[in-house]
């Protein structure tokens, strides 16, 4: 699929493949860049003037009313606000291990207790074991689906049933940062349960498929009474440029589809490289792949950096695994060359 991409700046034309943060190297789209540039005229103003229009656009996209939405500075701010809200006063959070830790580490800063439940043999959430950990002090159960760093996706019916049952005992959080990359048809967002009035909070981000990681904008979707409580614990919020960029991103269907196709293409290239090397990996529903090198990540990361490829980091207890994000096909070539040299040395 050909697409009129924006000219990249000199810094992104270097020869280092940055494949360690699950970003989208094709973003922001041309239309979004134009919207951001135009938004500079309003950059002397506080965001309140333009905030409402994004709120309305997100609400329309999600099929809820605006009082269900909390706009945040990246979804990380939403995760932290939830960690603070539900971790205070020794609140207990149950989460998979490994998973995206921002909420849990933040909750721990405020005295929250976190129960980390190891992923199952297929590297997915062990929902049965997680459910067994629920007790009367459990304030929240965190689900990252698809999961970072393992890239796994829960069966949709199993997930839905779990959320329905669990939300009667505790708040359920569904981190859907990678939701857009799911290729399984009709895979539901847990926003469907929010609409049914359940104790469910969903986070989404503009950092991944929309390619706006540097702009810091995301949002939470929750029942209005929950959303109001969370809104009170937001600290940074976002900014005028990000708001105007996000508004345009939601309309730019061409770029959205383009990003998904590019991700599939790059992921196939990663699989091919790993197959060539006979390395084990987890089939991914995201824009990254978790694979087993059989060597300690503290050795592999610097070795790959020497080959101008930045890859992701230690995810205990899987020290002999690494996470590689999708990138441009040039990035993928650098990865192919680099990992083959490192693994064969
Ligand atoms: C699962 C998951 N959730 C949330 C985030 C945070 O993204 P952001 O704060 O850029 O929205 C990430 C970032 O990598 C992630 O992997």
mmCIF file with all atom_site columns, N, CA, C and O and ligand atoms in Angstrom, residues 20-23 72-79 99-102 142-149 173 175-178 203-208 212-214 216-219 287-288 313 323, ligand 1:
data_model
loop_
_atom_site.group_PDB
_atom_site.id
_atom_site.type_symbol
_atom_site.label_atom_id
_atom_site.label_alt_id
_atom_site.label_comp_id
_atom_site.label_asym_id
_atom_site.label_entity_id
_atom_site.label_seq_id
_atom_site.pdbx_PDB_ins_code
_atom_site.Cartn_x
_atom_site.Cartn_y
_atom_site.Cartn_z
_atom_site.occupancy
_atom_site.B_iso_or_equiv
_atom_site.pdbx_formal_charge
_atom_site.auth_seq_id
_atom_site.auth_comp_id
_atom_site.auth_asym_id
_atom_site.auth_atom_id
_atom_site.pdbx_PDB_model_num
ATOM   1   N N  . UNK A 1 20  ? 12.987 -0.821 20.543 1.00 0.00 ? 20  UNK A N  1
ATOM   2   C CA . UNK A 1 20  ? 12.907 -1.203 21.958 1.00 0.00 ? 20  UNK A CA 1
ATOM   3   C C  . UNK A 1 20  ? 11.716 -0.609 22.702 1.00 0.00 ? 20  UNK A C  1
ATOM   4   O O  . UNK A 1 20  ? 11.583 -0.810 23.906 1.00 0.00 ? 20  UNK A O  1
ATOM   5   N N  . UNK A 1 21  ? 10.849 0.142  22.033 1.00 0.00 ? 21  UNK A N  1
ATOM   6   C CA . UNK A 1 21  ? 9.748  0.781  22.775 1.00 0.00 ? 21  UNK A CA 1
ATOM   7   C C  . UNK A 1 21  ? 8.381  0.618  22.122 1.00 0.00 ? 21  UNK A C  1
ATOM   8   O O  . UNK A 1 21  ? 7.446  1.336  22.486 1.00 0.00 ? 21  UNK A O  1
ATOM   9   N N  . UNK A 1 22  ? 8.257  -0.266 21.163 1.00 0.00 ? 22  UNK A N  1
ATOM   10  C CA . UNK A 1 22  ? 6.957  -0.561 20.539 1.00 0.00 ? 22  UNK A CA 1
ATOM   11  C C  . UNK A 1 22  ? 6.281  0.692  19.977 1.00 0.00 ? 22  UNK A C  1
ATOM   12  O O  . UNK A 1 22  ? 5.079  0.917  20.192 1.00 0.00 ? 22  UNK A O  1
ATOM   13  N N  . UNK A 1 23  ? 7.081  1.503  19.291 1.00 0.00 ? 23  UNK A N  1
ATOM   14  C CA . UNK A 1 23  ? 6.537  2.724  18.674 1.00 0.00 ? 23  UNK A CA 1
ATOM   15  C C  . UNK A 1 23  ? 6.141  2.429  17.221 1.00 0.00 ? 23  UNK A C  1
ATOM   16  O O  . UNK A 1 23  ? 6.356  1.323  16.728 1.00 0.00 ? 23  UNK A O  1
ATOM   17  N N  . UNK A 1 72  ? -5.796 11.686 29.088 1.00 0.00 ? 72  UNK A N  1
ATOM   18  C CA . UNK A 1 72  ? -4.590 11.652 29.925 1.00 0.00 ? 72  UNK A CA 1
ATOM   19  C C  . UNK A 1 72  ? -3.327 11.948 29.105 1.00 0.00 ? 72  UNK A C  1
ATOM   20  O O  . UNK A 1 72  ? -3.345 11.851 27.880 1.00 0.00 ? 72  UNK A O  1
ATOM   21  N N  . UNK A 1 73  ? -2.247 12.278 29.781 1.00 0.00 ? 73  UNK A N  1
ATOM   22  C CA . UNK A 1 73  ? -0.964 12.516 29.125 1.00 0.00 ? 73  UNK A CA 1
ATOM   23  C C  . UNK A 1 73  ? -0.300 11.181 28.820 1.00 0.00 ? 73  UNK A C  1
ATOM   24  O O  . UNK A 1 73  ? 0.497  10.675 29.603 1.00 0.00 ? 73  UNK A O  1
ATOM   25  N N  . UNK A 1 74  ? -0.634 10.584 27.690 1.00 0.00 ? 74  UNK A N  1
ATOM   26  C CA . UNK A 1 74  ? -0.255 9.197  27.404 1.00 0.00 ? 74  UNK A CA 1
ATOM   27  C C  . UNK A 1 74  ? -1.144 8.322  28.268 1.00 0.00 ? 74  UNK A C  1
ATOM   28  O O  . UNK A 1 74  ? -1.679 8.778  29.295 1.00 0.00 ? 74  UNK A O  1
ATOM   29  N N  . UNK A 1 75  ? -1.318 7.049  27.870 1.00 0.00 ? 75  UNK A N  1
ATOM   30  C CA . UNK A 1 75  ? -2.155 6.217  28.749 1.00 0.00 ? 75  UNK A CA 1
ATOM   31  C C  . UNK A 1 75  ? -1.430 5.934  30.053 1.00 0.00 ? 75  UNK A C  1
ATOM   32  O O  . UNK A 1 75  ? -2.044 5.564  31.045 1.00 0.00 ? 75  UNK A O  1
ATOM   33  N N  . UNK A 1 76  ? -0.104 6.139  30.079 1.00 0.00 ? 76  UNK A N  1
ATOM   34  C CA . UNK A 1 76  ? 0.646  5.930  31.328 1.00 0.00 ? 76  UNK A CA 1
ATOM   35  C C  . UNK A 1 76  ? 0.077  6.789  32.454 1.00 0.00 ? 76  UNK A C  1
ATOM   36  O O  . UNK A 1 76  ? -0.015 6.342  33.596 1.00 0.00 ? 76  UNK A O  1
ATOM   37  N N  . UNK A 1 77  ? -0.295 8.018  32.143 1.00 0.00 ? 77  UNK A N  1
ATOM   38  C CA . UNK A 1 77  ? -0.861 8.854  33.205 1.00 0.00 ? 77  UNK A CA 1
ATOM   39  C C  . UNK A 1 77  ? -2.164 8.243  33.736 1.00 0.00 ? 77  UNK A C  1
ATOM   40  O O  . UNK A 1 77  ? -2.424 8.257  34.944 1.00 0.00 ? 77  UNK A O  1
ATOM   41  N N  . UNK A 1 78  ? -2.959 7.676  32.836 1.00 0.00 ? 78  UNK A N  1
ATOM   42  C CA . UNK A 1 78  ? -4.193 7.008  33.259 1.00 0.00 ? 78  UNK A CA 1
ATOM   43  C C  . UNK A 1 78  ? -3.889 5.790  34.130 1.00 0.00 ? 78  UNK A C  1
ATOM   44  O O  . UNK A 1 78  ? -4.526 5.568  35.156 1.00 0.00 ? 78  UNK A O  1
ATOM   45  N N  . UNK A 1 79  ? -2.874 5.011  33.711 1.00 0.00 ? 79  UNK A N  1
ATOM   46  C CA . UNK A 1 79  ? -2.501 3.820  34.488 1.00 0.00 ? 79  UNK A CA 1
ATOM   47  C C  . UNK A 1 79  ? -2.050 4.224  35.888 1.00 0.00 ? 79  UNK A C  1
ATOM   48  O O  . UNK A 1 79  ? -2.399 3.598  36.894 1.00 0.00 ? 79  UNK A O  1
ATOM   49  N N  . UNK A 1 99  ? 4.172  -8.308 32.802 1.00 0.00 ? 99  UNK A N  1
ATOM   50  C CA . UNK A 1 99  ? 3.203  -7.493 32.082 1.00 0.00 ? 99  UNK A CA 1
ATOM   51  C C  . UNK A 1 99  ? 3.689  -6.053 32.104 1.00 0.00 ? 99  UNK A C  1
ATOM   52  O O  . UNK A 1 99  ? 4.779  -5.775 32.617 1.00 0.00 ? 99  UNK A O  1
ATOM   53  N N  . UNK A 1 100 ? 2.895  -5.120 31.581 1.00 0.00 ? 100 UNK A N  1
ATOM   54  C CA . UNK A 1 100 ? 3.293  -3.707 31.595 1.00 0.00 ? 100 UNK A CA 1
ATOM   55  C C  . UNK A 1 100 ? 3.080  -3.171 33.012 1.00 0.00 ? 100 UNK A C  1
ATOM   56  O O  . UNK A 1 100 ? 1.964  -3.170 33.513 1.00 0.00 ? 100 UNK A O  1
ATOM   57  N N  . UNK A 1 101 ? 4.170  -2.726 33.625 1.00 0.00 ? 101 UNK A N  1
ATOM   58  C CA . UNK A 1 101 ? 4.176  -2.539 35.080 1.00 0.00 ? 101 UNK A CA 1
ATOM   59  C C  . UNK A 1 101 ? 3.808  -1.139 35.579 1.00 0.00 ? 101 UNK A C  1
ATOM   60  O O  . UNK A 1 101 ? 3.753  -0.915 36.792 1.00 0.00 ? 101 UNK A O  1
ATOM   61  N N  . UNK A 1 102 ? 3.574  -0.169 34.695 1.00 0.00 ? 102 UNK A N  1
ATOM   62  C CA . UNK A 1 102 ? 3.454  1.236  35.137 1.00 0.00 ? 102 UNK A CA 1
ATOM   63  C C  . UNK A 1 102 ? 2.451  1.419  36.278 1.00 0.00 ? 102 UNK A C  1
ATOM   64  O O  . UNK A 1 102 ? 2.733  2.125  37.254 1.00 0.00 ? 102 UNK A O  1
ATOM   65  N N  . UNK A 1 142 ? -5.669 -6.233 37.099 1.00 0.00 ? 142 UNK A N  1
ATOM   66  C CA . UNK A 1 142 ? -5.120 -5.608 35.887 1.00 0.00 ? 142 UNK A CA 1
ATOM   67  C C  . UNK A 1 142 ? -4.918 -6.666 34.798 1.00 0.00 ? 142 UNK A C  1
ATOM   68  O O  . UNK A 1 142 ? -4.227 -7.662 35.012 1.00 0.00 ? 142 UNK A O  1
ATOM   69  N N  . UNK A 1 143 ? -5.517 -6.411 33.644 1.00 0.00 ? 143 UNK A N  1
ATOM   70  C CA . UNK A 1 143 ? -5.332 -7.294 32.485 1.00 0.00 ? 143 UNK A CA 1
ATOM   71  C C  . UNK A 1 143 ? -4.745 -6.444 31.356 1.00 0.00 ? 143 UNK A C  1
ATOM   72  O O  . UNK A 1 143 ? -5.282 -5.382 31.041 1.00 0.00 ? 143 UNK A O  1
ATOM   73  N N  . UNK A 1 144 ? -3.673 -6.917 30.776 1.00 0.00 ? 144 UNK A N  1
ATOM   74  C CA . UNK A 1 144 ? -3.078 -6.222 29.631 1.00 0.00 ? 144 UNK A CA 1
ATOM   75  C C  . UNK A 1 144 ? -3.291 -7.142 28.431 1.00 0.00 ? 144 UNK A C  1
ATOM   76  O O  . UNK A 1 144 ? -2.664 -8.192 28.330 1.00 0.00 ? 144 UNK A O  1
ATOM   77  N N  . UNK A 1 145 ? -4.180 -6.744 27.541 1.00 0.00 ? 145 UNK A N  1
ATOM   78  C CA . UNK A 1 145 ? -4.591 -7.662 26.468 1.00 0.00 ? 145 UNK A CA 1
ATOM   79  C C  . UNK A 1 145 ? -4.716 -6.926 25.140 1.00 0.00 ? 145 UNK A C  1
ATOM   80  O O  . UNK A 1 145 ? -5.598 -6.080 25.008 1.00 0.00 ? 145 UNK A O  1
ATOM   81  N N  . UNK A 1 146 ? -3.850 -7.246 24.167 1.00 0.00 ? 146 UNK A N  1
ATOM   82  C CA . UNK A 1 146 ? -2.736 -8.172 24.193 1.00 0.00 ? 146 UNK A CA 1
ATOM   83  C C  . UNK A 1 146 ? -1.678 -7.736 25.220 1.00 0.00 ? 146 UNK A C  1
ATOM   84  O O  . UNK A 1 146 ? -1.545 -6.551 25.489 1.00 0.00 ? 146 UNK A O  1
ATOM   85  N N  . UNK A 1 147 ? -0.948 -8.735 25.710 1.00 0.00 ? 147 UNK A N  1
ATOM   86  C CA . UNK A 1 147 ? -0.016 -8.462 26.804 1.00 0.00 ? 147 UNK A CA 1
ATOM   87  C C  . UNK A 1 147 ? 1.343  -7.974 26.303 1.00 0.00 ? 147 UNK A C  1
ATOM   88  O O  . UNK A 1 147 ? 1.856  -8.443 25.305 1.00 0.00 ? 147 UNK A O  1
ATOM   89  N N  . UNK A 1 148 ? 1.890  -7.013 27.020 1.00 0.00 ? 148 UNK A N  1
ATOM   90  C CA . UNK A 1 148 ? 3.267  -6.577 26.831 1.00 0.00 ? 148 UNK A CA 1
ATOM   91  C C  . UNK A 1 148 ? 4.043  -7.109 28.024 1.00 0.00 ? 148 UNK A C  1
ATOM   92  O O  . UNK A 1 148 ? 3.651  -6.818 29.147 1.00 0.00 ? 148 UNK A O  1
ATOM   93  N N  . UNK A 1 149 ? 5.106  -7.881 27.863 1.00 0.00 ? 149 UNK A N  1
ATOM   94  C CA . UNK A 1 149 ? 5.920  -8.082 26.663 1.00 0.00 ? 149 UNK A CA 1
ATOM   95  C C  . UNK A 1 149 ? 5.639  -9.356 25.877 1.00 0.00 ? 149 UNK A C  1
ATOM   96  O O  . UNK A 1 149 ? 6.329  -9.620 24.898 1.00 0.00 ? 149 UNK A O  1
ATOM   97  N N  . UNK A 1 173 ? -9.398 -3.872 35.176 1.00 0.00 ? 173 UNK A N  1
ATOM   98  C CA . UNK A 1 173 ? -8.780 -2.903 34.275 1.00 0.00 ? 173 UNK A CA 1
ATOM   99  C C  . UNK A 1 173 ? -8.303 -3.628 33.022 1.00 0.00 ? 173 UNK A C  1
ATOM   100 O O  . UNK A 1 173 ? -7.582 -4.615 33.103 1.00 0.00 ? 173 UNK A O  1
ATOM   101 N N  . UNK A 1 175 ? -6.069 -3.002 29.817 1.00 0.00 ? 175 UNK A N  1
ATOM   102 C CA . UNK A 1 175 ? -5.126 -2.134 29.100 1.00 0.00 ? 175 UNK A CA 1
ATOM   103 C C  . UNK A 1 175 ? -5.140 -2.575 27.636 1.00 0.00 ? 175 UNK A C  1
ATOM   104 O O  . UNK A 1 175 ? -4.679 -3.669 27.301 1.00 0.00 ? 175 UNK A O  1
ATOM   105 N N  . UNK A 1 176 ? -5.666 -1.712 26.777 1.00 0.00 ? 176 UNK A N  1
ATOM   106 C CA . UNK A 1 176 ? -5.830 -2.062 25.356 1.00 0.00 ? 176 UNK A CA 1
ATOM   107 C C  . UNK A 1 176 ? -4.923 -1.236 24.450 1.00 0.00 ? 176 UNK A C  1
ATOM   108 O O  . UNK A 1 176 ? -5.304 -0.828 23.350 1.00 0.00 ? 176 UNK A O  1
ATOM   109 N N  . UNK A 1 177 ? -3.687 -1.008 24.921 1.00 0.00 ? 177 UNK A N  1
ATOM   110 C CA . UNK A 1 177 ? -2.728 -0.221 24.139 1.00 0.00 ? 177 UNK A CA 1
ATOM   111 C C  . UNK A 1 177 ? -2.500 -0.822 22.753 1.00 0.00 ? 177 UNK A C  1
ATOM   112 O O  . UNK A 1 177 ? -2.262 -0.113 21.779 1.00 0.00 ? 177 UNK A O  1
ATOM   113 N N  . UNK A 1 178 ? -2.572 -2.172 22.673 1.00 0.00 ? 178 UNK A N  1
ATOM   114 C CA . UNK A 1 178 ? -2.261 -2.846 21.400 1.00 0.00 ? 178 UNK A CA 1
ATOM   115 C C  . UNK A 1 178 ? -3.506 -3.414 20.722 1.00 0.00 ? 178 UNK A C  1
ATOM   116 O O  . UNK A 1 178 ? -3.398 -4.213 19.790 1.00 0.00 ? 178 UNK A O  1
ATOM   117 N N  . UNK A 1 203 ? -8.095 1.324  29.151 1.00 0.00 ? 203 UNK A N  1
ATOM   118 C CA . UNK A 1 203 ? -7.186 2.394  28.697 1.00 0.00 ? 203 UNK A CA 1
ATOM   119 C C  . UNK A 1 203 ? -6.840 2.187  27.236 1.00 0.00 ? 203 UNK A C  1
ATOM   120 O O  . UNK A 1 203 ? -6.693 1.052  26.766 1.00 0.00 ? 203 UNK A O  1
ATOM   121 N N  . UNK A 1 204 ? -6.726 3.315  26.535 1.00 0.00 ? 204 UNK A N  1
ATOM   122 C CA . UNK A 1 204 ? -6.305 3.293  25.125 1.00 0.00 ? 204 UNK A CA 1
ATOM   123 C C  . UNK A 1 204 ? -5.266 4.398  24.927 1.00 0.00 ? 204 UNK A C  1
ATOM   124 O O  . UNK A 1 204 ? -5.178 5.326  25.743 1.00 0.00 ? 204 UNK A O  1
ATOM   125 N N  . UNK A 1 205 ? -4.512 4.297  23.852 1.00 0.00 ? 205 UNK A N  1
ATOM   126 C CA . UNK A 1 205 ? -3.429 5.260  23.644 1.00 0.00 ? 205 UNK A CA 1
ATOM   127 C C  . UNK A 1 205 ? -3.322 5.692  22.181 1.00 0.00 ? 205 UNK A C  1
ATOM   128 O O  . UNK A 1 205 ? -3.692 4.940  21.281 1.00 0.00 ? 205 UNK A O  1
ATOM   129 N N  . UNK A 1 206 ? -2.784 6.884  21.985 1.00 0.00 ? 206 UNK A N  1
ATOM   130 C CA . UNK A 1 206 ? -2.467 7.351  20.634 1.00 0.00 ? 206 UNK A CA 1
ATOM   131 C C  . UNK A 1 206 ? -1.003 7.058  20.285 1.00 0.00 ? 206 UNK A C  1
ATOM   132 O O  . UNK A 1 206 ? -0.512 7.469  19.246 1.00 0.00 ? 206 UNK A O  1
ATOM   133 N N  . UNK A 1 207 ? -0.296 6.366  21.199 1.00 0.00 ? 207 UNK A N  1
ATOM   134 C CA . UNK A 1 207 ? 1.151  6.172  21.012 1.00 0.00 ? 207 UNK A CA 1
ATOM   135 C C  . UNK A 1 207 ? 1.509  5.064  20.042 1.00 0.00 ? 207 UNK A C  1
ATOM   136 O O  . UNK A 1 207 ? 2.643  5.003  19.573 1.00 0.00 ? 207 UNK A O  1
ATOM   137 N N  . UNK A 1 208 ? 0.605  4.141  19.802 1.00 0.00 ? 208 UNK A N  1
ATOM   138 C CA . UNK A 1 208 ? 0.985  2.950  19.047 1.00 0.00 ? 208 UNK A CA 1
ATOM   139 C C  . UNK A 1 208 ? 0.540  3.058  17.586 1.00 0.00 ? 208 UNK A C  1
ATOM   140 O O  . UNK A 1 208 ? 1.261  3.575  16.771 1.00 0.00 ? 208 UNK A O  1
ATOM   141 N N  . UNK A 1 212 ? 1.933  8.443  17.767 1.00 0.00 ? 212 UNK A N  1
ATOM   142 C CA . UNK A 1 212 ? 2.050  9.735  18.460 1.00 0.00 ? 212 UNK A CA 1
ATOM   143 C C  . UNK A 1 212 ? 2.700  9.596  19.842 1.00 0.00 ? 212 UNK A C  1
ATOM   144 O O  . UNK A 1 212 ? 2.393  10.385 20.751 1.00 0.00 ? 212 UNK A O  1
ATOM   145 N N  . UNK A 1 213 ? 3.611  8.630  19.988 1.00 0.00 ? 213 UNK A N  1
ATOM   146 C CA . UNK A 1 213 ? 4.171  8.356  21.330 1.00 0.00 ? 213 UNK A CA 1
ATOM   147 C C  . UNK A 1 213 ? 4.808  9.599  21.961 1.00 0.00 ? 213 UNK A C  1
ATOM   148 O O  . UNK A 1 213 ? 4.701  9.808  23.167 1.00 0.00 ? 213 UNK A O  1
ATOM   149 N N  . UNK A 1 214 ? 5.441  10.407 21.151 1.00 0.00 ? 214 UNK A N  1
ATOM   150 C CA . UNK A 1 214 ? 6.117  11.588 21.697 1.00 0.00 ? 214 UNK A CA 1
ATOM   151 C C  . UNK A 1 214 ? 5.173  12.711 22.088 1.00 0.00 ? 214 UNK A C  1
ATOM   152 O O  . UNK A 1 214 ? 5.585  13.663 22.776 1.00 0.00 ? 214 UNK A O  1
ATOM   153 N N  . UNK A 1 216 ? 2.326  12.358 23.893 1.00 0.00 ? 216 UNK A N  1
ATOM   154 C CA . UNK A 1 216 ? 1.782  12.033 25.206 1.00 0.00 ? 216 UNK A CA 1
ATOM   155 C C  . UNK A 1 216 ? 0.277  12.284 25.284 1.00 0.00 ? 216 UNK A C  1
ATOM   156 O O  . UNK A 1 216 ? -0.173 13.307 25.839 1.00 0.00 ? 216 UNK A O  1
ATOM   157 N N  . UNK A 1 217 ? -0.468 11.375 24.715 1.00 0.00 ? 217 UNK A N  1
ATOM   158 C CA . UNK A 1 217 ? -1.924 11.467 24.833 1.00 0.00 ? 217 UNK A CA 1
ATOM   159 C C  . UNK A 1 217 ? -2.564 10.075 24.782 1.00 0.00 ? 217 UNK A C  1
ATOM   160 O O  . UNK A 1 217 ? -2.169 9.221  23.980 1.00 0.00 ? 217 UNK A O  1
ATOM   161 N N  . UNK A 1 218 ? -3.501 9.863  25.666 1.00 0.00 ? 218 UNK A N  1
ATOM   162 C CA . UNK A 1 218 ? -4.243 8.612  25.746 1.00 0.00 ? 218 UNK A CA 1
ATOM   163 C C  . UNK A 1 218 ? -5.540 8.893  26.491 1.00 0.00 ? 218 UNK A C  1
ATOM   164 O O  . UNK A 1 218 ? -5.855 10.054 26.759 1.00 0.00 ? 218 UNK A O  1
ATOM   165 N N  . UNK A 1 219 ? -6.289 7.837  26.805 1.00 0.00 ? 219 UNK A N  1
ATOM   166 C CA . UNK A 1 219 ? -7.531 8.071  27.554 1.00 0.00 ? 219 UNK A CA 1
ATOM   167 C C  . UNK A 1 219 ? -8.016 6.816  28.259 1.00 0.00 ? 219 UNK A C  1
ATOM   168 O O  . UNK A 1 219 ? -7.588 5.700  27.940 1.00 0.00 ? 219 UNK A O  1
ATOM   169 N N  . UNK A 1 287 ? 2.610  -5.072 18.112 1.00 0.00 ? 287 UNK A N  1
ATOM   170 C CA . UNK A 1 287 ? 3.659  -4.582 17.205 1.00 0.00 ? 287 UNK A CA 1
ATOM   171 C C  . UNK A 1 287 ? 5.053  -4.927 17.735 1.00 0.00 ? 287 UNK A C  1
ATOM   172 O O  . UNK A 1 287 ? 6.001  -4.173 17.548 1.00 0.00 ? 287 UNK A O  1
ATOM   173 N N  . UNK A 1 288 ? 5.153  -6.061 18.405 1.00 0.00 ? 288 UNK A N  1
ATOM   174 C CA . UNK A 1 288 ? 6.459  -6.553 18.875 1.00 0.00 ? 288 UNK A CA 1
ATOM   175 C C  . UNK A 1 288 ? 6.402  -8.069 18.985 1.00 0.00 ? 288 UNK A C  1
ATOM   176 O O  . UNK A 1 288 ? 5.311  -8.659 18.954 1.00 0.00 ? 288 UNK A O  1
ATOM   177 N N  . UNK A 1 313 ? 14.398 -5.260 26.606 1.00 0.00 ? 313 UNK A N  1
ATOM   178 C CA . UNK A 1 313 ? 15.054 -5.172 27.896 1.00 0.00 ? 313 UNK A CA 1
ATOM   179 C C  . UNK A 1 313 ? 14.739 -6.372 28.776 1.00 0.00 ? 313 UNK A C  1
ATOM   180 O O  . UNK A 1 313 ? 13.969 -7.251 28.370 1.00 0.00 ? 313 UNK A O  1
ATOM   181 N N  . UNK A 1 323 ? 12.670 -8.710 23.578 1.00 0.00 ? 323 UNK A N  1
ATOM   182 C CA . UNK A 1 323 ? 11.473 -8.196 22.882 1.00 0.00 ? 323 UNK A CA 1
ATOM   183 C C  . UNK A 1 323 ? 11.920 -7.260 21.764 1.00 0.00 ? 323 UNK A C  1
ATOM   184 O O  . UNK A 1 323 ? 12.711 -6.365 21.984 1.00 0.00 ? 323 UNK A O  1
HETATM 185 C C1 . LIG B 2 .   ? 0.610  -2.251 27.530 1.00 0.00 ? 1   LIG B C1 1
HETATM 186 C C2 . LIG B 2 .   ? 0.986  -0.821 27.534 1.00 0.00 ? 1   LIG B C2 1
HETATM 187 N N1 . LIG B 2 .   ? 0.166  0.042  28.109 1.00 0.00 ? 1   LIG B N1 1
HETATM 188 C C3 . LIG B 2 .   ? 0.452  1.347  28.145 1.00 0.00 ? 1   LIG B C3 1
HETATM 189 C C4 . LIG B 2 .   ? 1.611  1.834  27.580 1.00 0.00 ? 1   LIG B C4 1
HETATM 190 C C5 . LIG B 2 .   ? 1.894  3.281  27.726 1.00 0.00 ? 1   LIG B C5 1
HETATM 191 O O1 . LIG B 2 .   ? 1.818  3.965  26.575 1.00 0.00 ? 1   LIG B O1 1
HETATM 192 P P1 . LIG B 2 .   ? 1.564  5.531  26.541 1.00 0.00 ? 1   LIG B P1 1
HETATM 193 O O2 . LIG B 2 .   ? 1.819  6.102  27.903 1.00 0.00 ? 1   LIG B O2 1
HETATM 194 O O3 . LIG B 2 .   ? 2.539  6.031  25.545 1.00 0.00 ? 1   LIG B O3 1
HETATM 195 O O4 . LIG B 2 .   ? 0.149  5.693  26.142 1.00 0.00 ? 1   LIG B O4 1
HETATM 196 C C6 . LIG B 2 .   ? 2.499  0.963  26.947 1.00 0.00 ? 1   LIG B C6 1
HETATM 197 C C7 . LIG B 2 .   ? 3.727  1.466  26.330 1.00 0.00 ? 1   LIG B C7 1
HETATM 198 O O5 . LIG B 2 .   ? 4.537  0.801  25.793 1.00 0.00 ? 1   LIG B O5 1
HETATM 199 C C8 . LIG B 2 .   ? 2.178  -0.401 26.935 1.00 0.00 ? 1   LIG B C8 1
HETATM 200 O O6 . LIG B 2 .   ? 2.990  -1.296 26.388 1.00 0.00 ? 1   LIG B O6 1
#
